[in-house]
């Protein structure tokens, strides 16, 4: 699924970027399905989703045609939510509202739960979901670079792909190795994950890890130039870096 297929982010989103609902029965069913899929996985029955939405299974089929079509509608909604929330909250966190963003984890819990269920399901849905996140992350990361919030990269596309895969992988691995007591209470699960991961994540993002860029300079001696037009050297080192022998390494 491409960014164009997901459609533009609608105006009037909530403080967390959640696309608005028009209060229709169709939206109520979709919202109930997002929550149920996040809590119980995509094997959930139409009957269960209908009960959550307070409608009949026949009405679910009337509005969406099939469970697969409902699933696709949920994908579209959640992906647009991710686009809006990521773009909105990157600026808010940089503007000193990080604690406020963290306090809204309950609002984000269904979004993250749905993403994890998609990854666990695998197949085309997971690949489309991850690729869509990468495509949109490239857009809002370039916006953040232009706004001076984020440093530029030698290869912006590669950096974005790495960050998306590593962040999703960290969440999925954490929940796999240490499964929650109540899989349906995704808000508690996400809060526990963020409590454990937020400090090291923010520290790495803001302070980095190595005290010098020597490893990068050494690596660049043995590889070709980054893809043209993807970025610029974020911190050029004007000092001459001599080649080293294998013994010195």
JSON list of N, CA and C in Angstrom, two decimals, residues 12-88:
[
{"chain": "A", "resi": 12, "resn": "UNK", "atom": "N", "xyz": [-8.26, 18.53, 11.20]},
{"chain": "A", "resi": 12, "resn": "UNK", "atom": "CA", "xyz": [-9.07, 18.35, 12.39]},
{"chain": "A", "resi": 12, "resn": "UNK", "atom": "C", "xyz": [-8.70, 17.13, 13.20]},
{"chain": "A", "resi": 13, "resn": "UNK", "atom": "N", "xyz": [-7.43, 16.71, 13.12]},
{"chain": "A", "resi": 13, "resn": "UNK", "atom": "CA", "xyz": [-7.02, 15.56, 13.89]},
{"chain": "A", "resi": 13, "resn": "UNK", "atom": "C", "xyz": [-6.95, 15.90, 15.36]},
{"chain": "A", "resi": 14, "resn": "UNK", "atom": "N", "xyz": [-6.92, 14.85, 16.20]},
{"chain": "A", "resi": 14, "resn": "UNK", "atom": "CA", "xyz": [-6.81, 15.05, 17.64]},
{"chain": "A", "resi": 14, "resn": "UNK", "atom": "C", "xyz": [-5.39, 15.47, 17.99]},
{"chain": "A", "resi": 15, "resn": "UNK", "atom": "N", "xyz": [-5.11, 15.84, 19.26]},
{"chain": "A", "resi": 15, "resn": "UNK", "atom": "CA", "xyz": [-3.74, 16.21, 19.64]},
{"chain": "A", "resi": 15, "resn": "UNK", "atom": "C", "xyz": [-2.72, 15.13, 19.35]},
{"chain": "A", "resi": 16, "resn": "UNK", "atom": "N", "xyz": [-3.14, 13.88, 19.25]},
{"chain": "A", "resi": 16, "resn": "UNK", "atom": "CA", "xyz": [-2.20, 12.82, 18.92]},
{"chain": "A", "resi": 16, "resn": "UNK", "atom": "C", "xyz": [-2.19, 12.50, 17.44]},
{"chain": "A", "resi": 17, "resn": "UNK", "atom": "N", "xyz": [-2.96, 13.26, 16.66]},
{"chain": "A", "resi": 17, "resn": "UNK", "atom": "CA", "xyz": [-2.95, 13.04, 15.23]},
{"chain": "A", "resi": 17, "resn": "UNK", "atom": "C", "xyz": [-4.00, 12.04, 14.76]},
{"chain": "A", "resi": 18, "resn": "UNK", "atom": "N", "xyz": [-4.87, 11.57, 15.63]},
{"chain": "A", "resi": 18, "resn": "UNK", "atom": "CA", "xyz": [-5.83, 10.56, 15.24]},
{"chain": "A", "resi": 18, "resn": "UNK", "atom": "C", "xyz": [-6.84, 11.14, 14.26]},
{"chain": "A", "resi": 19, "resn": "UNK", "atom": "N", "xyz": [-7.00, 10.52, 13.07]},
{"chain": "A", "resi": 19, "resn": "UNK", "atom": "CA", "xyz": [-8.00, 11.02, 12.12]},
{"chain": "A", "resi": 19, "resn": "UNK", "atom": "C", "xyz": [-9.38, 11.01, 12.76]},
{"chain": "A", "resi": 20, "resn": "UNK", "atom": "N", "xyz": [-10.18, 12.03, 12.48]},
{"chain": "A", "resi": 20, "resn": "UNK", "atom": "CA", "xyz": [-11.48, 12.14, 13.13]},
{"chain": "A", "resi": 20, "resn": "UNK", "atom": "C", "xyz": [-12.48, 11.12, 12.60]},
{"chain": "A", "resi": 21, "resn": "UNK", "atom": "N", "xyz": [-13.44, 10.78, 13.44]},
{"chain": "A", "resi": 21, "resn": "UNK", "atom": "CA", "xyz": [-14.55, 9.92, 13.03]},
{"chain": "A", "resi": 21, "resn": "UNK", "atom": "C", "xyz": [-15.78, 10.79, 12.82]},
{"chain": "A", "resi": 22, "resn": "UNK", "atom": "N", "xyz": [-16.57, 10.47, 11.79]},
{"chain": "A", "resi": 22, "resn": "UNK", "atom": "CA", "xyz": [-17.77, 11.27, 11.54]},
{"chain": "A", "resi": 22, "resn": "UNK", "atom": "C", "xyz": [-18.97, 10.76, 12.34]},
{"chain": "A", "resi": 23, "resn": "UNK", "atom": "N", "xyz": [-18.75, 9.75, 13.19]},
{"chain": "A", "resi": 23, "resn": "UNK", "atom": "CA", "xyz": [-19.82, 9.24, 14.02]},
{"chain": "A", "resi": 23, "resn": "UNK", "atom": "C", "xyz": [-20.75, 8.27, 13.31]},
{"chain": "A", "resi": 24, "resn": "UNK", "atom": "N", "xyz": [-20.44, 7.95, 12.06]},
{"chain": "A", "resi": 24, "resn": "UNK", "atom": "CA", "xyz": [-21.30, 7.04, 11.30]},
{"chain": "A", "resi": 24, "resn": "UNK", "atom": "C", "xyz": [-21.16, 5.61, 11.82]},
{"chain": "A", "resi": 25, "resn": "UNK", "atom": "N", "xyz": [-22.13, 4.79, 11.46]},
{"chain": "A", "resi": 25, "resn": "UNK", "atom": "CA", "xyz": [-22.07, 3.38, 11.84]},
{"chain": "A", "resi": 25, "resn": "UNK", "atom": "C", "xyz": [-20.85, 2.72, 11.23]},
{"chain": "A", "resi": 26, "resn": "UNK", "atom": "N", "xyz": [-20.50, 3.08, 10.00]},
{"chain": "A", "resi": 26, "resn": "UNK", "atom": "CA", "xyz": [-19.33, 2.50, 9.35]},
{"chain": "A", "resi": 26, "resn": "UNK", "atom": "C", "xyz": [-18.05, 2.82, 10.11]},
{"chain": "A", "resi": 27, "resn": "UNK", "atom": "N", "xyz": [-17.91, 4.07, 10.53]},
{"chain": "A", "resi": 27, "resn": "UNK", "atom": "CA", "xyz": [-16.72, 4.45, 11.31]},
{"chain": "A", "resi": 27, "resn": "UNK", "atom": "C", "xyz": [-16.71, 3.76, 12.66]},
{"chain": "A", "resi": 28, "resn": "UNK", "atom": "N", "xyz": [-17.88, 3.61, 13.27]},
{"chain": "A", "resi": 28, "resn": "UNK", "atom": "CA", "xyz": [-17.95, 2.93, 14.57]},
{"chain": "A", "resi": 28, "resn": "UNK", "atom": "C", "xyz": [-17.51, 1.47, 14.45]},
{"chain": "A", "resi": 29, "resn": "UNK", "atom": "N", "xyz": [-17.93, 0.82, 13.38]},
{"chain": "A", "resi": 29, "resn": "UNK", "atom": "CA", "xyz": [-17.50, -0.56, 13.15]},
{"chain": "A", "resi": 29, "resn": "UNK", "atom": "C", "xyz": [-16.00, -0.63, 12.91]},
{"chain": "A", "resi": 30, "resn": "UNK", "atom": "N", "xyz": [-15.49, 0.28, 12.08]},
{"chain": "A", "resi": 30, "resn": "UNK", "atom": "CA", "xyz": [-14.05, 0.30, 11.80]},
{"chain": "A", "resi": 30, "resn": "UNK", "atom": "C", "xyz": [-13.24, 0.54, 13.07]},
{"chain": "A", "resi": 31, "resn": "UNK", "atom": "N", "xyz": [-13.66, 1.49, 13.90]},
{"chain": "A", "resi": 31, "resn": "UNK", "atom": "CA", "xyz": [-12.92, 1.77, 15.13]},
{"chain": "A", "resi": 31, "resn": "UNK", "atom": "C", "xyz": [-12.95, 0.57, 16.07]},
{"chain": "A", "resi": 32, "resn": "UNK", "atom": "N", "xyz": [-14.10, -0.08, 16.16]},
{"chain": "A", "resi": 32, "resn": "UNK", "atom": "CA", "xyz": [-14.20, -1.28, 16.99]},
{"chain": "A", "resi": 32, "resn": "UNK", "atom": "C", "xyz": [-13.29, -2.38, 16.46]},
{"chain": "A", "resi": 33, "resn": "UNK", "atom": "N", "xyz": [-13.19, -2.49, 15.14]},
{"chain": "A", "resi": 33, "resn": "UNK", "atom": "CA", "xyz": [-12.35, -3.52, 14.53]},
{"chain": "A", "resi": 33, "resn": "UNK", "atom": "C", "xyz": [-10.88, -3.25, 14.79]},
{"chain": "A", "resi": 34, "resn": "UNK", "atom": "N", "xyz": [-10.46, -1.97, 14.71]},
{"chain": "A", "resi": 34, "resn": "UNK", "atom": "CA", "xyz": [-9.06, -1.62, 14.99]},
{"chain": "A", "resi": 34, "resn": "UNK", "atom": "C", "xyz": [-8.70, -2.06, 16.41]},
{"chain": "A", "resi": 35, "resn": "UNK", "atom": "N", "xyz": [-9.55, -1.73, 17.36]},
{"chain": "A", "resi": 35, "resn": "UNK", "atom": "CA", "xyz": [-9.29, -2.10, 18.75]},
{"chain": "A", "resi": 35, "resn": "UNK", "atom": "C", "xyz": [-9.27, -3.61, 18.94]},
{"chain": "A", "resi": 36, "resn": "UNK", "atom": "N", "xyz": [-10.22, -4.29, 18.34]},
{"chain": "A", "resi": 36, "resn": "UNK", "atom": "CA", "xyz": [-10.30, -5.74, 18.51]},
{"chain": "A", "resi": 36, "resn": "UNK", "atom": "C", "xyz": [-9.14, -6.45, 17.83]},
{"chain": "A", "resi": 37, "resn": "UNK", "atom": "N", "xyz": [-8.78, -6.01, 16.63]},
{"chain": "A", "resi": 37, "resn": "UNK", "atom": "CA", "xyz": [-7.62, -6.61, 15.95]},
{"chain": "A", "resi": 37, "resn": "UNK", "atom": "C", "xyz": [-6.35, -6.39, 16.77]},
{"chain": "A", "resi": 38, "resn": "UNK", "atom": "N", "xyz": [-6.20, -5.18, 17.35]},
{"chain": "A", "resi": 38, "resn": "UNK", "atom": "CA", "xyz": [-5.02, -4.88, 18.16]},
{"chain": "A", "resi": 38, "resn": "UNK", "atom": "C", "xyz": [-4.97, -5.77, 19.40]},
{"chain": "A", "resi": 39, "resn": "UNK", "atom": "N", "xyz": [-6.12, -6.03, 19.99]},
{"chain": "A", "resi": 39, "resn": "UNK", "atom": "CA", "xyz": [-6.16, -6.81, 21.23]},
{"chain": "A", "resi": 39, "resn": "UNK", "atom": "C", "xyz": [-6.05, -8.31, 20.99]},
{"chain": "A", "resi": 40, "resn": "UNK", "atom": "N", "xyz": [-6.75, -8.78, 19.96]},
{"chain": "A", "resi": 40, "resn": "UNK", "atom": "CA", "xyz": [-6.91, -10.23, 19.81]},
{"chain": "A", "resi": 40, "resn": "UNK", "atom": "C", "xyz": [-6.32, -10.81, 18.54]},
{"chain": "A", "resi": 41, "resn": "UNK", "atom": "N", "xyz": [-5.84, -9.98, 17.64]},
{"chain": "A", "resi": 41, "resn": "UNK", "atom": "CA", "xyz": [-5.27, -10.48, 16.40]},
{"chain": "A", "resi": 41, "resn": "UNK", "atom": "C", "xyz": [-6.29, -10.54, 15.28]},
{"chain": "A", "resi": 42, "resn": "UNK", "atom": "N", "xyz": [-5.80, -10.86, 14.09]},
{"chain": "A", "resi": 42, "resn": "UNK", "atom": "CA", "xyz": [-6.65, -10.79, 12.90]},
{"chain": "A", "resi": 42, "resn": "UNK", "atom": "C", "xyz": [-7.51, -12.04, 12.71]},
{"chain": "A", "resi": 43, "resn": "UNK", "atom": "N", "xyz": [-7.38, -13.00, 13.60]},
{"chain": "A", "resi": 43, "resn": "UNK", "atom": "CA", "xyz": [-8.26, -14.15, 13.56]},
{"chain": "A", "resi": 43, "resn": "UNK", "atom": "C", "xyz": [-9.62, -13.87, 14.21]},
{"chain": "A", "resi": 44, "resn": "UNK", "atom": "N", "xyz": [-9.77, -12.67, 14.76]},
{"chain": "A", "resi": 44, "resn": "UNK", "atom": "CA", "xyz": [-11.03, -12.29, 15.40]},
{"chain": "A", "resi": 44, "resn": "UNK", "atom": "C", "xyz": [-12.19, -12.44, 14.42]},
{"chain": "A", "resi": 45, "resn": "UNK", "atom": "N", "xyz": [-13.32, -12.91, 14.91]},
{"chain": "A", "resi": 45, "resn": "UNK", "atom": "CA", "xyz": [-14.48, -13.12, 14.05]},
{"chain": "A", "resi": 45, "resn": "UNK", "atom": "C", "xyz": [-15.25, -11.83, 13.82]},
{"chain": "A", "resi": 46, "resn": "UNK", "atom": "N", "xyz": [-15.99, -11.81, 12.72]},
{"chain": "A", "resi": 46, "resn": "UNK", "atom": "CA", "xyz": [-16.88, -10.68, 12.44]},
{"chain": "A", "resi": 46, "resn": "UNK", "atom": "C", "xyz": [-17.91, -10.54, 13.55]},
{"chain": "A", "resi": 47, "resn": "UNK", "atom": "N", "xyz": [-18.36, -11.66, 14.08]},
{"chain": "A", "resi": 47, "resn": "UNK", "atom": "CA", "xyz": [-19.37, -11.63, 15.15]},
{"chain": "A", "resi": 47, "resn": "UNK", "atom": "C", "xyz": [-18.82, -10.88, 16.38]},
{"chain": "A", "resi": 48, "resn": "UNK", "atom": "N", "xyz": [-17.55, -11.12, 16.73]},
{"chain": "A", "resi": 48, "resn": "UNK", "atom": "CA", "xyz": [-16.95, -10.44, 17.88]},
{"chain": "A", "resi": 48, "resn": "UNK", "atom": "C", "xyz": [-16.84, -8.94, 17.62]},
{"chain": "A", "resi": 49, "resn": "UNK", "atom": "N", "xyz": [-16.40, -8.57, 16.43]},
{"chain": "A", "resi": 49, "resn": "UNK", "atom": "CA", "xyz": [-16.28, -7.15, 16.07]},
{"chain": "A", "resi": 49, "resn": "UNK", "atom": "C", "xyz": [-17.66, -6.49, 16.10]},
{"chain": "A", "resi": 50, "resn": "UNK", "atom": "N", "xyz": [-18.66, -7.18, 15.58]},
{"chain": "A", "resi": 50, "resn": "UNK", "atom": "CA", "xyz": [-20.02, -6.63, 15.58]},
{"chain": "A", "resi": 50, "resn": "UNK", "atom": "C", "xyz": [-20.51, -6.40, 17.00]},
{"chain": "A", "resi": 51, "resn": "UNK", "atom": "N", "xyz": [-20.24, -7.35, 17.90]},
{"chain": "A", "resi": 51, "resn": "UNK", "atom": "CA", "xyz": [-20.65, -7.19, 19.29]},
{"chain": "A", "resi": 51, "resn": "UNK", "atom": "C", "xyz": [-19.95, -5.99, 19.92]},
{"chain": "A", "resi": 52, "resn": "UNK", "atom": "N", "xyz": [-18.66, -5.80, 19.63]},
{"chain": "A", "resi": 52, "resn": "UNK", "atom": "CA", "xyz": [-17.93, -4.65, 20.16]},
{"chain": "A", "resi": 52, "resn": "UNK", "atom": "C", "xyz": [-18.53, -3.34, 19.67]},
{"chain": "A", "resi": 53, "resn": "UNK", "atom": "N", "xyz": [-18.97, -3.33, 18.42]},
{"chain": "A", "resi": 53, "resn": "UNK", "atom": "CA", "xyz": [-19.52, -2.11, 17.82]},
{"chain": "A", "resi": 53, "resn": "UNK", "atom": "C", "xyz": [-21.00, -1.91, 18.14]},
{"chain": "A", "resi": 54, "resn": "UNK", "atom": "N", "xyz": [-21.62, -2.93, 18.72]},
{"chain": "A", "resi": 54, "resn": "UNK", "atom": "CA", "xyz": [-23.04, -2.83, 19.05]},
{"chain": "A", "resi": 54, "resn": "UNK", "atom": "C", "xyz": [-23.95, -2.94, 17.85]},
{"chain": "A", "resi": 55, "resn": "UNK", "atom": "N", "xyz": [-23.51, -3.72, 16.85]},
{"chain": "A", "resi": 55, "resn": "UNK", "atom": "CA", "xyz": [-24.32, -3.92, 15.65]},
{"chain": "A", "resi": 55, "resn": "UNK", "atom": "C", "xyz": [-24.40, -5.42, 15.36]},
{"chain": "A", "resi": 56, "resn": "UNK", "atom": "N", "xyz": [-25.13, -5.78, 14.32]},
{"chain": "A", "resi": 56, "resn": "UNK", "atom": "CA", "xyz": [-25.23, -7.18, 13.92]},
{"chain": "A", "resi": 56, "resn": "UNK", "atom": "C", "xyz": [-24.12, -7.54, 12.95]},
{"chain": "A", "resi": 57, "resn": "UNK", "atom": "N", "xyz": [-23.70, -8.81, 12.89]},
{"chain": "A", "resi": 57, "resn": "UNK", "atom": "CA", "xyz": [-22.70, -9.23, 11.90]},
{"chain": "A", "resi": 57, "resn": "UNK", "atom": "C", "xyz": [-23.14, -8.90, 10.48]},
{"chain": "A", "resi": 58, "resn": "UNK", "atom": "N", "xyz": [-24.43, -8.99, 10.20]},
{"chain": "A", "resi": 58, "resn": "UNK", "atom": "CA", "xyz": [-24.94, -8.67, 8.86]},
{"chain": "A", "resi": 58, "resn": "UNK", "atom": "C", "xyz": [-24.67, -7.21, 8.50]},
{"chain": "A", "resi": 59, "resn": "UNK", "atom": "N", "xyz": [-24.74, -6.33, 9.50]},
{"chain": "A", "resi": 59, "resn": "UNK", "atom": "CA", "xyz": [-24.51, -4.90, 9.23]},
{"chain": "A", "resi": 59, "resn": "UNK", "atom": "C", "xyz": [-23.02, -4.64, 8.93]},
{"chain": "A", "resi": 60, "resn": "UNK", "atom": "N", "xyz": [-22.15, -5.39, 9.59]},
{"chain": "A", "resi": 60, "resn": "UNK", "atom": "CA", "xyz": [-20.72, -5.28, 9.27]},
{"chain": "A", "resi": 60, "resn": "UNK", "atom": "C", "xyz": [-20.49, -5.64, 7.81]},
{"chain": "A", "resi": 61, "resn": "UNK", "atom": "N", "xyz": [-21.06, -6.74, 7.36]},
{"chain": "A", "resi": 61, "resn": "UNK", "atom": "CA", "xyz": [-20.89, -7.17, 5.97]},
{"chain": "A", "resi": 61, "resn": "UNK", "atom": "C", "xyz": [-21.55, -6.17, 5.02]},
{"chain": "A", "resi": 62, "resn": "UNK", "atom": "N", "xyz": [-22.67, -5.61, 5.43]},
{"chain": "A", "resi": 62, "resn": "UNK", "atom": "CA", "xyz": [-23.36, -4.62, 4.60]},
{"chain": "A", "resi": 62, "resn": "UNK", "atom": "C", "xyz": [-22.45, -3.43, 4.31]},
{"chain": "A", "resi": 63, "resn": "UNK", "atom": "N", "xyz": [-21.73, -2.96, 5.33]},
{"chain": "A", "resi": 63, "resn": "UNK", "atom": "CA", "xyz": [-20.89, -1.77, 5.18]},
{"chain": "A", "resi": 63, "resn": "UNK", "atom": "C", "xyz": [-19.55, -2.07, 4.52]},
{"chain": "A", "resi": 64, "resn": "UNK", "atom": "N", "xyz": [-19.00, -3.27, 4.73]},
{"chain": "A", "resi": 64, "resn": "UNK", "atom": "CA", "xyz": [-17.64, -3.54, 4.24]},
{"chain": "A", "resi": 64, "resn": "UNK", "atom": "C", "xyz": [-17.56, -4.67, 3.21]},
{"chain": "A", "resi": 65, "resn": "UNK", "atom": "N", "xyz": [-18.58, -5.49, 3.11]},
{"chain": "A", "resi": 65, "resn": "UNK", "atom": "CA", "xyz": [-18.59, -6.53, 2.11]},
{"chain": "A", "resi": 65, "resn": "UNK", "atom": "C", "xyz": [-17.98, -7.84, 2.56]},
{"chain": "A", "resi": 66, "resn": "UNK", "atom": "N", "xyz": [-16.89, -7.76, 3.33]},
{"chain": "A", "resi": 66, "resn": "UNK", "atom": "CA", "xyz": [-16.21, -8.96, 3.83]},
{"chain": "A", "resi": 66, "resn": "UNK", "atom": "C", "xyz": [-15.28, -8.57, 4.96]},
{"chain": "A", "resi": 67, "resn": "UNK", "atom": "N", "xyz": [-14.82, -9.56, 5.69]},
{"chain": "A", "resi": 67, "resn": "UNK", "atom": "CA", "xyz": [-13.86, -9.30, 6.76]},
{"chain": "A", "resi": 67, "resn": "UNK", "atom": "C", "xyz": [-12.53, -8.79, 6.18]},
{"chain": "A", "resi": 68, "resn": "UNK", "atom": "N", "xyz": [-12.12, -9.32, 5.03]},
{"chain": "A", "resi": 68, "resn": "UNK", "atom": "CA", "xyz": [-10.88, -8.85, 4.40]},
{"chain": "A", "resi": 68, "resn": "UNK", "atom": "C", "xyz": [-10.98, -7.37, 4.04]},
{"chain": "A", "resi": 69, "resn": "UNK", "atom": "N", "xyz": [-12.13, -6.95, 3.53]},
{"chain": "A", "resi": 69, "resn": "UNK", "atom": "CA", "xyz": [-12.31, -5.55, 3.18]},
{"chain": "A", "resi": 69, "resn": "UNK", "atom": "C", "xyz": [-12.29, -4.67, 4.43]},
{"chain": "A", "resi": 70, "resn": "UNK", "atom": "N", "xyz": [-12.88, -5.17, 5.52]},
{"chain": "A", "resi": 70, "resn": "UNK", "atom": "CA", "xyz": [-12.82, -4.44, 6.79]},
{"chain": "A", "resi": 70, "resn": "UNK", "atom": "C", "xyz": [-11.38, -4.31, 7.26]},
{"chain": "A", "resi": 71, "resn": "UNK", "atom": "N", "xyz": [-10.62, -5.38, 7.12]},
{"chain": "A", "resi": 71, "resn": "UNK", "atom": "CA", "xyz": [-9.21, -5.37, 7.49]},
{"chain": "A", "resi": 71, "resn": "UNK", "atom": "C", "xyz": [-8.46, -4.30, 6.68]},
{"chain": "A", "resi": 72, "resn": "UNK", "atom": "N", "xyz": [-8.73, -4.22, 5.38]},
{"chain": "A", "resi": 72, "resn": "UNK", "atom": "CA", "xyz": [-8.06, -3.23, 4.54]},
{"chain": "A", "resi": 72, "resn": "UNK", "atom": "C", "xyz": [-8.44, -1.81, 4.96]},
{"chain": "A", "resi": 73, "resn": "UNK", "atom": "N", "xyz": [-9.71, -1.61, 5.33]},
{"chain": "A", "resi": 73, "resn": "UNK", "atom": "CA", "xyz": [-10.15, -0.29, 5.79]},
{"chain": "A", "resi": 73, "resn": "UNK", "atom": "C", "xyz": [-9.43, 0.09, 7.09]},
{"chain": "A", "resi": 74, "resn": "UNK", "atom": "N", "xyz": [-9.23, -0.89, 7.95]},
{"chain": "A", "resi": 74, "resn": "UNK", "atom": "CA", "xyz": [-8.50, -0.64, 9.21]},
{"chain": "A", "resi": 74, "resn": "UNK", "atom": "C", "xyz": [-7.04, -0.31, 8.91]},
{"chain": "A", "resi": 75, "resn": "UNK", "atom": "N", "xyz": [-6.43, -1.03, 7.97]},
{"chain": "A", "resi": 75, "resn": "UNK", "atom": "CA", "xyz": [-5.05, -0.72, 7.57]},
{"chain": "A", "resi": 75, "resn": "UNK", "atom": "C", "xyz": [-4.95, 0.73, 7.12]},
{"chain": "A", "resi": 76, "resn": "UNK", "atom": "N", "xyz": [-5.85, 1.15, 6.25]},
{"chain": "A", "resi": 76, "resn": "UNK", "atom": "CA", "xyz": [-5.83, 2.50, 5.72]},
{"chain": "A", "resi": 76, "resn": "UNK", "atom": "C", "xyz": [-5.95, 3.53, 6.83]},
{"chain": "A", "resi": 77, "resn": "UNK", "atom": "N", "xyz": [-6.88, 3.31, 7.76]},
{"chain": "A", "resi": 77, "resn": "UNK", "atom": "CA", "xyz": [-7.10, 4.24, 8.86]},
{"chain": "A", "resi": 77, "resn": "UNK", "atom": "C", "xyz": [-5.88, 4.33, 9.78]},
{"chain": "A", "resi": 78, "resn": "UNK", "atom": "N", "xyz": [-5.34, 3.18, 10.16]},
{"chain": "A", "resi": 78, "resn": "UNK", "atom": "CA", "xyz": [-4.20, 3.17, 11.09]},
{"chain": "A", "resi": 78, "resn": "UNK", "atom": "C", "xyz": [-2.96, 3.76, 10.44]},
{"chain": "A", "resi": 79, "resn": "UNK", "atom": "N", "xyz": [-2.75, 3.49, 9.17]},
{"chain": "A", "resi": 79, "resn": "UNK", "atom": "CA", "xyz": [-1.58, 4.05, 8.48]},
{"chain": "A", "resi": 79, "resn": "UNK", "atom": "C", "xyz": [-1.67, 5.57, 8.41]},
{"chain": "A", "resi": 80, "resn": "UNK", "atom": "N", "xyz": [-2.85, 6.12, 8.13]},
{"chain": "A", "resi": 80, "resn": "UNK", "atom": "CA", "xyz": [-3.01, 7.57, 8.11]},
{"chain": "A", "resi": 80, "resn": "UNK", "atom": "C", "xyz": [-2.81, 8.16, 9.51]},
{"chain": "A", "resi": 81, "resn": "UNK", "atom": "N", "xyz": [-3.24, 7.43, 10.51]},
{"chain": "A", "resi": 81, "resn": "UNK", "atom": "CA", "xyz": [-3.05, 7.85, 11.90]},
{"chain": "A", "resi": 81, "resn": "UNK", "atom": "C", "xyz": [-1.56, 7.92, 12.23]},
{"chain": "A", "resi": 82, "resn": "UNK", "atom": "N", "xyz": [-0.82, 6.92, 11.80]},
{"chain": "A", "resi": 82, "resn": "UNK", "atom": "CA", "xyz": [0.62, 6.90, 12.06]},
{"chain": "A", "resi": 82, "resn": "UNK", "atom": "C", "xyz": [1.30, 8.09, 11.40]},
{"chain": "A", "resi": 83, "resn": "UNK", "atom": "N", "xyz": [0.95, 8.37, 10.15]},
{"chain": "A", "resi": 83, "resn": "UNK", "atom": "CA", "xyz": [1.54, 9.50, 9.44]},
{"chain": "A", "resi": 83, "resn": "UNK", "atom": "C", "xyz": [1.32, 10.80, 10.21]},
{"chain": "A", "resi": 84, "resn": "UNK", "atom": "N", "xyz": [0.07, 11.06, 10.60]},
{"chain": "A", "resi": 84, "resn": "UNK", "atom": "CA", "xyz": [-0.26, 12.30, 11.29]},
{"chain": "A", "resi": 84, "resn": "UNK", "atom": "C", "xyz": [0.40, 12.38, 12.66]},
{"chain": "A", "resi": 85, "resn": "UNK", "atom": "N", "xyz": [0.34, 11.30, 13.41]},
{"chain": "A", "resi": 85, "resn": "UNK", "atom": "CA", "xyz": [0.88, 11.31, 14.77]},
{"chain": "A", "resi": 85, "resn": "UNK", "atom": "C", "xyz": [2.39, 11.48, 14.79]},
{"chain": "A", "resi": 86, "resn": "UNK", "atom": "N", "xyz": [3.07, 10.78, 13.90]},
{"chain": "A", "resi": 86, "resn": "UNK", "atom": "CA", "xyz": [4.53, 10.89, 13.85]},
{"chain": "A", "resi": 86, "resn": "UNK", "atom": "C", "xyz": [4.95, 12.31, 13.51]},
{"chain": "A", "resi": 87, "resn": "UNK", "atom": "N", "xyz": [4.34, 12.88, 12.49]},
{"chain": "A", "resi": 87, "resn": "UNK", "atom": "CA", "xyz": [4.73, 14.22, 12.07]},
{"chain": "A", "resi": 87, "resn": "UNK", "atom": "C", "xyz": [4.43, 15.25, 13.15]},
{"chain": "A", "resi": 88, "resn": "UNK", "atom": "N", "xyz": [3.27, 15.12, 13.76]},
{"chain": "A", "resi": 88, "resn": "UNK", "atom": "CA", "xyz": [2.85, 16.09, 14.76]},
{"chain": "A", "resi": 88, "resn": "UNK", "atom": "C", "xyz": [3.71, 16.00, 16.02]}
]
